[in-house]
CSV table of C-alpha atoms in Angstrom, one decimal:
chain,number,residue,atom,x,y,z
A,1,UNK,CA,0.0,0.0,0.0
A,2,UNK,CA,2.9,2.5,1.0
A,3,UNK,CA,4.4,2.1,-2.9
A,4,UNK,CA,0.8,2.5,-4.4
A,5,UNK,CA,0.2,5.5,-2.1
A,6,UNK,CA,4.1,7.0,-3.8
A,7,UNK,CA,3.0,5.9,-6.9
A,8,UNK,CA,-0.4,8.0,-6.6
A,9,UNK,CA,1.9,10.9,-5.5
A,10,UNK,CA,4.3,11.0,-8.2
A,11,UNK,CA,1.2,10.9,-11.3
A,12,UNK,CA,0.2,13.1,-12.9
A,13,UNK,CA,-3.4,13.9,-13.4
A,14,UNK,CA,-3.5,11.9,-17.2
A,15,UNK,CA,-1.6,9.0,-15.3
A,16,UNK,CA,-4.7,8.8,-13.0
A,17,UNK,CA,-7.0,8.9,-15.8
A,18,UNK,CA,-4.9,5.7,-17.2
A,19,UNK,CA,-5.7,4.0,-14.1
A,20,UNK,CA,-9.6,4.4,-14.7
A,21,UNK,CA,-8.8,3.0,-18.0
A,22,UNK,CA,-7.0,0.2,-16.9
A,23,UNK,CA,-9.9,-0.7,-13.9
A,24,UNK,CA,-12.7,-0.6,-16.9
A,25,UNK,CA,-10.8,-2.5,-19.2
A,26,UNK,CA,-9.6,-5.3,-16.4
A,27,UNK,CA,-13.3,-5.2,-15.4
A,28,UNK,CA,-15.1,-5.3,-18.9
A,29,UNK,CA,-12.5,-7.0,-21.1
A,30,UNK,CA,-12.4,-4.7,-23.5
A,31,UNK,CA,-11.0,-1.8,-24.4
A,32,UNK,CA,-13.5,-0.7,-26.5
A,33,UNK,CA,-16.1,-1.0,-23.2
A,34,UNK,CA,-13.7,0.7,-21.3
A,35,UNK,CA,-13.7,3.8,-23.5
A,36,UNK,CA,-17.5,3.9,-23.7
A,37,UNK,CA,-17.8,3.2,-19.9
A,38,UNK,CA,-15.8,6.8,-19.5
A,39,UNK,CA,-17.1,8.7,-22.3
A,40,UNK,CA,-13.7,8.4,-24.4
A,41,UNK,CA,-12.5,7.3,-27.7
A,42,UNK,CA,-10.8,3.6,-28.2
A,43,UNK,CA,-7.7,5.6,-29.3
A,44,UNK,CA,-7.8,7.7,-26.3
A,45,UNK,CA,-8.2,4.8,-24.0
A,46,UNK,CA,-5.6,2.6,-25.7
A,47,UNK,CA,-2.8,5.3,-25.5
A,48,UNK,CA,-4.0,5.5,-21.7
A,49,UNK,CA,-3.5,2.4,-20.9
A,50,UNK,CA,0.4,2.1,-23.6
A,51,UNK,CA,1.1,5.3,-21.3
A,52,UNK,CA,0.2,3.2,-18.1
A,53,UNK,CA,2.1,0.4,-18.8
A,54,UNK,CA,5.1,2.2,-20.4
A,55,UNK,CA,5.0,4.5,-16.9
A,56,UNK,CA,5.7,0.6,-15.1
A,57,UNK,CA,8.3,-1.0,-16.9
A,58,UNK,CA,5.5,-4.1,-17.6
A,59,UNK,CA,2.7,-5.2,-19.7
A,60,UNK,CA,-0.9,-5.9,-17.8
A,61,UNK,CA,-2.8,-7.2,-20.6
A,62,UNK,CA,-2.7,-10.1,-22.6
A,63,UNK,CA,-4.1,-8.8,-26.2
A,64,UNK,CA,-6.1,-10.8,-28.6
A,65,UNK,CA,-8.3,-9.8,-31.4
A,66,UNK,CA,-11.3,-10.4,-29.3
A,67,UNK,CA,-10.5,-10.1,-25.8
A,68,UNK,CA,-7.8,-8.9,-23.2
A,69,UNK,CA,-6.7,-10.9,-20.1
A,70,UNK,CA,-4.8,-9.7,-17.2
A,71,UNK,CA,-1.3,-10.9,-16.8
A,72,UNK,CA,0.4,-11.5,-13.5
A,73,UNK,CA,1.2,-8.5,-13.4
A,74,UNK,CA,-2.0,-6.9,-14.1
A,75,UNK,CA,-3.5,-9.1,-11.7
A,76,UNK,CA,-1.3,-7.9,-8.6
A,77,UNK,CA,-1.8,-3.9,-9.8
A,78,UNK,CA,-5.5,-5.0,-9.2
A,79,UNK,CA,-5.8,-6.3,-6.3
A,80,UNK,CA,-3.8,-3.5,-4.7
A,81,UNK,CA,-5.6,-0.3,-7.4
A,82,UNK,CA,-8.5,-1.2,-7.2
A,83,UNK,CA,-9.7,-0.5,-3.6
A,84,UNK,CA,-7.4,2.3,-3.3
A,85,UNK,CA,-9.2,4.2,-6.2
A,86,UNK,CA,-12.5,3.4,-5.4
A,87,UNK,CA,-11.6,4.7,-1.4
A,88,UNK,CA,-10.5,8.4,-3.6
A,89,UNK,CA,-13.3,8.4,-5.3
A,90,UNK,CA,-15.8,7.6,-2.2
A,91,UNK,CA,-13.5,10.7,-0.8
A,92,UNK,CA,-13.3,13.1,-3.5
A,93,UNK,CA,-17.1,12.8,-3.6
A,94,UNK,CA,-17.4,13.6,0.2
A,95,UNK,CA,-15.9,16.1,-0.2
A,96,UNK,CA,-17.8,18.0,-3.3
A,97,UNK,CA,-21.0,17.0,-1.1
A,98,UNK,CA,-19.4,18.9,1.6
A,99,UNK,CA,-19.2,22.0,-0.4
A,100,UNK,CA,-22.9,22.5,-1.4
A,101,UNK,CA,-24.1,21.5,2.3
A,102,UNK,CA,-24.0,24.2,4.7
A,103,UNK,CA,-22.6,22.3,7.5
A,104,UNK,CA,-19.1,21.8,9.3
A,105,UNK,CA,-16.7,23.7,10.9
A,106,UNK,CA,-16.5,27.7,10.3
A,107,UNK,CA,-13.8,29.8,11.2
A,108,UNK,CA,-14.3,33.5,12.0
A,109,UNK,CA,-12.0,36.5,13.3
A,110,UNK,CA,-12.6,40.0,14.2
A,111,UNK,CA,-11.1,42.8,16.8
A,112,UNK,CA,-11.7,42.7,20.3
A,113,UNK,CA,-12.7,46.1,20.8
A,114,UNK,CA,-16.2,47.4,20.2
A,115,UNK,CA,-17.1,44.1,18.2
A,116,UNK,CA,-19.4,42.6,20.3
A,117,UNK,CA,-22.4,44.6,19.8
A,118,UNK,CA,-22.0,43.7,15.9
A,119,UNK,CA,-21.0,40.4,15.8
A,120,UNK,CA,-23.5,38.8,18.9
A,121,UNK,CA,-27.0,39.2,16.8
A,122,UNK,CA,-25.2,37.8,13.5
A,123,UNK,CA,-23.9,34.9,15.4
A,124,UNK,CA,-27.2,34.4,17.2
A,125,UNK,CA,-29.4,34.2,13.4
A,126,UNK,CA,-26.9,32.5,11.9
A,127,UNK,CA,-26.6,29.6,14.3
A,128,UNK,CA,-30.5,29.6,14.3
A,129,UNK,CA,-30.9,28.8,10.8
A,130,UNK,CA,-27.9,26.5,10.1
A,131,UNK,CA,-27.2,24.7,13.6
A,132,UNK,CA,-24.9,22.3,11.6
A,133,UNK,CA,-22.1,24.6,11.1
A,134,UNK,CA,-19.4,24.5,13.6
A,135,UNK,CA,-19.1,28.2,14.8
A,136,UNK,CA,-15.7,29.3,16.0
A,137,UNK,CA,-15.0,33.0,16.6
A,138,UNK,CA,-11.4,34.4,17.5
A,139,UNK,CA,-11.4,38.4,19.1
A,140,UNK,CA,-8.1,39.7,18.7
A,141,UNK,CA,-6.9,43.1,18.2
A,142,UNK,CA,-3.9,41.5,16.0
A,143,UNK,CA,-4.0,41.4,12.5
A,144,UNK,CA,-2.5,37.4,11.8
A,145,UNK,CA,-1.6,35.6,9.4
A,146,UNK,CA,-5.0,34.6,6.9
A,147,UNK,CA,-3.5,31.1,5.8
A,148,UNK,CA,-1.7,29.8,9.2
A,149,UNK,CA,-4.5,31.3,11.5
A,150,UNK,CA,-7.3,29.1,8.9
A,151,UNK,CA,-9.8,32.0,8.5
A,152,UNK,CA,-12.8,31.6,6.3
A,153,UNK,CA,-14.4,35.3,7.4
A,154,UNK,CA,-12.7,38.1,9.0
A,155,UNK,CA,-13.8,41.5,10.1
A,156,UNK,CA,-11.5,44.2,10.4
A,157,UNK,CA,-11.3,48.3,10.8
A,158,UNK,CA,-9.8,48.7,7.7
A,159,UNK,CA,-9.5,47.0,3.9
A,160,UNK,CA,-7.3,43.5,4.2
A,161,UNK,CA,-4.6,44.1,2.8
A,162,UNK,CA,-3.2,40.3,2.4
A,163,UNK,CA,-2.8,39.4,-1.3
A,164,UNK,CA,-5.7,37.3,-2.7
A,165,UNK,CA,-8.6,38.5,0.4
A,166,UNK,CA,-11.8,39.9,-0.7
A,167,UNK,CA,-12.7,42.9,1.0
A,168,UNK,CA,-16.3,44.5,1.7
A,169,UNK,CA,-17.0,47.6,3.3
A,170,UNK,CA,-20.0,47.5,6.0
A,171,UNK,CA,-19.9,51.2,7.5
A,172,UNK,CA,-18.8,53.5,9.0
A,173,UNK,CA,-16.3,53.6,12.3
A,174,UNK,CA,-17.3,56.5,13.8
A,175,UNK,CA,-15.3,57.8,16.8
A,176,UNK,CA,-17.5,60.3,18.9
A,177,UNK,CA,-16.4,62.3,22.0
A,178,UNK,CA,-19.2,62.1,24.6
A,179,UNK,CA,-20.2,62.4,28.1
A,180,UNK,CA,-23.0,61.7,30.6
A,181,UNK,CA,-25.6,64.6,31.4
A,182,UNK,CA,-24.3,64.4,34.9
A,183,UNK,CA,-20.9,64.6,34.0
A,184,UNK,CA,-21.8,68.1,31.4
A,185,UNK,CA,-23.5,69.3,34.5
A,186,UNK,CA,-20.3,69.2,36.8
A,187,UNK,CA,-18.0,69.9,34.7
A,188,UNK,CA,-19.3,71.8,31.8
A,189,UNK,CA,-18.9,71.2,27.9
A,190,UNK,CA,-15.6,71.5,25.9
A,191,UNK,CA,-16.1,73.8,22.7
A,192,UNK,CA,-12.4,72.7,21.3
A,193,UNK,CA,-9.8,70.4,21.4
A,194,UNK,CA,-7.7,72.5,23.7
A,195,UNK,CA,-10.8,72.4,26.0
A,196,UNK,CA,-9.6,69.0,27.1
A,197,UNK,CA,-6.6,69.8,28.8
A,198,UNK,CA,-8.9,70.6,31.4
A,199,UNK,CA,-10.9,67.9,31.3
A,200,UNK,CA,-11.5,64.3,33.1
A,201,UNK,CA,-11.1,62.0,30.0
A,202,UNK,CA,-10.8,58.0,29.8
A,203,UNK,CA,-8.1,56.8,27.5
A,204,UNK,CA,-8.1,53.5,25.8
A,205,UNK,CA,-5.0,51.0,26.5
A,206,UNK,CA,-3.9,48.9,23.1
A,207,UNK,CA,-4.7,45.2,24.1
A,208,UNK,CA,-2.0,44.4,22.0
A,209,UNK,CA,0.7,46.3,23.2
A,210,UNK,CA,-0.7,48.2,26.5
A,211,UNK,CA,0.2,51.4,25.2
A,212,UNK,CA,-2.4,54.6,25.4
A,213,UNK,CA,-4.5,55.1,22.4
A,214,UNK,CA,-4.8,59.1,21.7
A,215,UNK,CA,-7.6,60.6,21.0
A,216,UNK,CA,-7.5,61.9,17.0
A,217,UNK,CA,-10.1,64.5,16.0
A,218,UNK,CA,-10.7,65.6,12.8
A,219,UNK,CA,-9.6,69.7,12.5
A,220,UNK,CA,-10.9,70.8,9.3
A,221,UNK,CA,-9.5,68.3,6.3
A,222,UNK,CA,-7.3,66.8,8.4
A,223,UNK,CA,-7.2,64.9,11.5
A,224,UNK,CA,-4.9,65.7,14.2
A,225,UNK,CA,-4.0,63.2,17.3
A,226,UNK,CA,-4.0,64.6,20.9
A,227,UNK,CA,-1.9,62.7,23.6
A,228,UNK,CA,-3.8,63.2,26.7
A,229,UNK,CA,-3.5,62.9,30.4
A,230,UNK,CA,-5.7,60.3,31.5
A,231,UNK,CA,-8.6,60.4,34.4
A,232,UNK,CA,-9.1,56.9,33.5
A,233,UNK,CA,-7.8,54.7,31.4
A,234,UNK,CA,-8.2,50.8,31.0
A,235,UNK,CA,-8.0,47.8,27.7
A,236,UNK,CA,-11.4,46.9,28.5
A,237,UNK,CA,-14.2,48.7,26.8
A,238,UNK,CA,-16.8,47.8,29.0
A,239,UNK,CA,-15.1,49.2,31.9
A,240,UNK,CA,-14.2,52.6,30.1
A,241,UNK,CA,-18.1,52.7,28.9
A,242,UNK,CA,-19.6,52.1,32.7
A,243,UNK,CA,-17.0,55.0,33.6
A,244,UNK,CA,-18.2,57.1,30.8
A,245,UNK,CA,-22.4,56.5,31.5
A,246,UNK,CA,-21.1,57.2,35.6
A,247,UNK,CA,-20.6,60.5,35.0
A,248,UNK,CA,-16.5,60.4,35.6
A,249,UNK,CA,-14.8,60.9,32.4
A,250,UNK,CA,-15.2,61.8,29.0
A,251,UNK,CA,-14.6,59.5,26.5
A,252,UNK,CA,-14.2,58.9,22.7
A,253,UNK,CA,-16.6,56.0,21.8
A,254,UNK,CA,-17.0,54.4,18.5
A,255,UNK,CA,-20.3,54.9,17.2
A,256,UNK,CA,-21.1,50.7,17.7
A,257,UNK,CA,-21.2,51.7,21.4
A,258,UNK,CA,-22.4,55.5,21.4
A,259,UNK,CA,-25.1,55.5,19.2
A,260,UNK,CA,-27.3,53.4,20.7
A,261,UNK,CA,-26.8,55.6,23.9
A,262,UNK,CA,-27.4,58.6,21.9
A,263,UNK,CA,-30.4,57.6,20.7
A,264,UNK,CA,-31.4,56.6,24.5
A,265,UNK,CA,-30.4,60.4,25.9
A,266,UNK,CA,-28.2,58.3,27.7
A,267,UNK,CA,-24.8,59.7,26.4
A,268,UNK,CA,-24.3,63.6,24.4
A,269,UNK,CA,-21.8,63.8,22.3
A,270,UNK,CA,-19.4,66.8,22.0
A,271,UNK,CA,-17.0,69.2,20.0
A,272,UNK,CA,-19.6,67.3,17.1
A,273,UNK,CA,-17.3,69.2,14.3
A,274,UNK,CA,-14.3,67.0,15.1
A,275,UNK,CA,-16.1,63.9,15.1
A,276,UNK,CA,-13.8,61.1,13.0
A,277,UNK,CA,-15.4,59.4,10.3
A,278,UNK,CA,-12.2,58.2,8.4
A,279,UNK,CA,-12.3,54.8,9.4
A,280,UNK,CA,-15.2,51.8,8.2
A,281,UNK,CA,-15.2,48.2,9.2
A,282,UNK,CA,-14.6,45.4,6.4
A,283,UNK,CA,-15.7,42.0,6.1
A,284,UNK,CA,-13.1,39.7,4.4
A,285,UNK,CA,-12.8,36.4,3.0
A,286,UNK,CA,-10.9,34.3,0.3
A,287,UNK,CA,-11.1,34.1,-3.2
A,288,UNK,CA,-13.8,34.6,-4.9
A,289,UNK,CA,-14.7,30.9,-6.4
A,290,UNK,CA,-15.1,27.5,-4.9
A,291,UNK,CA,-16.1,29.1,-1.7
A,292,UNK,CA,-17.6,25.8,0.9
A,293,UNK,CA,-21.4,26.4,1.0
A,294,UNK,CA,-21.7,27.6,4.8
A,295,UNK,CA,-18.7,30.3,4.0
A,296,UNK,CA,-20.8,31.6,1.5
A,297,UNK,CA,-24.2,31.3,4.2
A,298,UNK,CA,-21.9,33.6,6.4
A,299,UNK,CA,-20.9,35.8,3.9
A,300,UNK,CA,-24.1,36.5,2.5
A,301,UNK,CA,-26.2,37.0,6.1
A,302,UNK,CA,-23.4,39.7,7.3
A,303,UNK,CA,-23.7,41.7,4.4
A,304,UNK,CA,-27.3,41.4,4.8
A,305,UNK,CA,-27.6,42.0,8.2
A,306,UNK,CA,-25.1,44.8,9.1
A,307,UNK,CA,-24.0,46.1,5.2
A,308,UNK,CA,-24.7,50.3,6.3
A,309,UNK,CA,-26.4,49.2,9.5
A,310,UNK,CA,-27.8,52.0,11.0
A,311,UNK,CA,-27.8,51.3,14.4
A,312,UNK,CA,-24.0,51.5,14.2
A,313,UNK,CA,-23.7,55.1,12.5
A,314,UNK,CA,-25.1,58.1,13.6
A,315,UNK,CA,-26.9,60.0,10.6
A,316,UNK,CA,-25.6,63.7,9.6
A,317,UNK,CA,-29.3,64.6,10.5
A,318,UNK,CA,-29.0,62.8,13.7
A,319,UNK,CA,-25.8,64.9,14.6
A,320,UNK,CA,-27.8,68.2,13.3
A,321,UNK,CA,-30.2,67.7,15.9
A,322,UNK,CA,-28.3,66.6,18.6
A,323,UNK,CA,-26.2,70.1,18.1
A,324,UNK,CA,-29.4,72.2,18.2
């Protein structure tokens, strides 16, 4: 069996095809049935099977006008071909079946931070109408490797940029300066960026590298980054948000988490005319073709489900009347 599986190694895709040939003929007799059996000419399947034998030193036919008979040799390649090909065939077929069902095992990535609130509902309907896919999701701030980390669907704040990934914008990442009521009452509203020098504000740490994020704002057609002395600051975004609705700090939220409380009158955002827009979210996968049917099930429902969500974005007509 170890030479046969070496000798399957070493073919080439015609030489494969000659092995077909050689199973019909051994089983029919004939070349000619052979040929019809896979839809080839006799001249086709006779240079097969000269291009077989000629591959392993030795003859496995006997020839007559009429008829064709194994020889010894033929016989042994036989015994040992036969179930081996017929176990590739059984597995090559497994596995085209596996494409076109939506079951099995489905790898997904995406960043840690201010994810959640995106990813939880699509996970949730997904699972709901195929239960046979395997769901496996993998937060992480990093940006791996797409092959060794064996991602079918990733979501990112930015367009992949690894060669041969598709890449999808869903919206916008909008990054909002906001504050509780209480905290506007205590402490009053900043009407610019310097403002904030005198103000309690949360800063987010990396959870990659522990480092402070600062807080960019976007100063006419350009953005400018403002390194700031933190009230609070912490790598979990759940934390920074309770400090935030408390009434402590200010804090620069993506829209994912501020809208929402926005909407509620729960958060007010500030210094509105440097709110940053420059960044989206993407949803990524692999090429284009031969995609595994429940890849293509995920990739369809996200764009469906969160492709210019609004929940995420707050509208310029939103903004205008938040301001008034």
């Amino acid at each position: 069996m170890n030479g046969l599986c070496g000798l399957l190694q070493t073919m080439p895709i015609n030489e494969l095809r000659a092995l077909h040939t050689f199973l019909h003929t051994a089983e029919w007799g004939s070349l000619r049935s052979a040929a019809q059996q896979q839809g080839i000419s006799a001249q086709a399947a006779s240079q097969a099977l000269a291009q077989l034998e000629k591959h392993l030193g030795v003859r496995l036919f006997h020839r007559t006008t009429r008829s064709m008979a194994l020889t010894a040799e033929g016989r042994q390649l036989l015994a040992t071909v036969q179930p081996a090909v017929q176990s590739l065939e059984r597995a090559l077929a497994g596995v085209q079946r596996a494409k076109d069902e939506i079951a099995g095992p489905l790898r997904v990535v995406g960043p840690r931070s201010t994810f959640r609130p995106v990813v939880e509902p699509l996970l949730a309907a997904f699972s709901a109408r195929y239960p046979d896919v395997q769901l496996e999701l993998q937060l992480d701030d990093r940006v791996g490797n797409w092959v060794e980390d064996r991602v079918d669907v990733g979501f990112r704040g930015g367009p992949a940029t690894a060669e041969g990934v598709v890449a999808r914008r869903l919206f916008a990442l909008q990054l909002i300066v906001c504050a509780a009521p209480a905290y506007l009452q205590r402490y009053g509203v900043p009407q610019t960026p310097a403002d904030l020098a005198h103000h309690r504000c949360s800063v987010f740490l990396r959870t990659d590298t522990g480092r402070p994020m600062p807080w960019c704002l976007q100063e006419g057609e350009s953005m400018a980054c403002h390194e700031l002395t933190p009230a609070f600051s912490t790598n979990d975004e759940m934390l920074e948000l309770q400090a935030v609705l408390g009434g402590q700090v200010l804090g620069q939220l993506t829209g994912v988490i501020a809208a929402p409380l926005i909407r509620a009158g729960q958060l007010v955002p500030v210094l509105l005319p440097h709110l940053v827009e420059e960044h989206s979210l993407y949803l990524y996968w692999g090429s284009r073709s031969a995609q595994p049917a429940r890849v293509r099930a995920f990739i369809d429902m996200a764009l469906d489900m969160l492709k210019d969500n609004p929940a995420f974005v707050l509208s310029r007509t939103e903004l205008a009347a938040v301001a008034r």
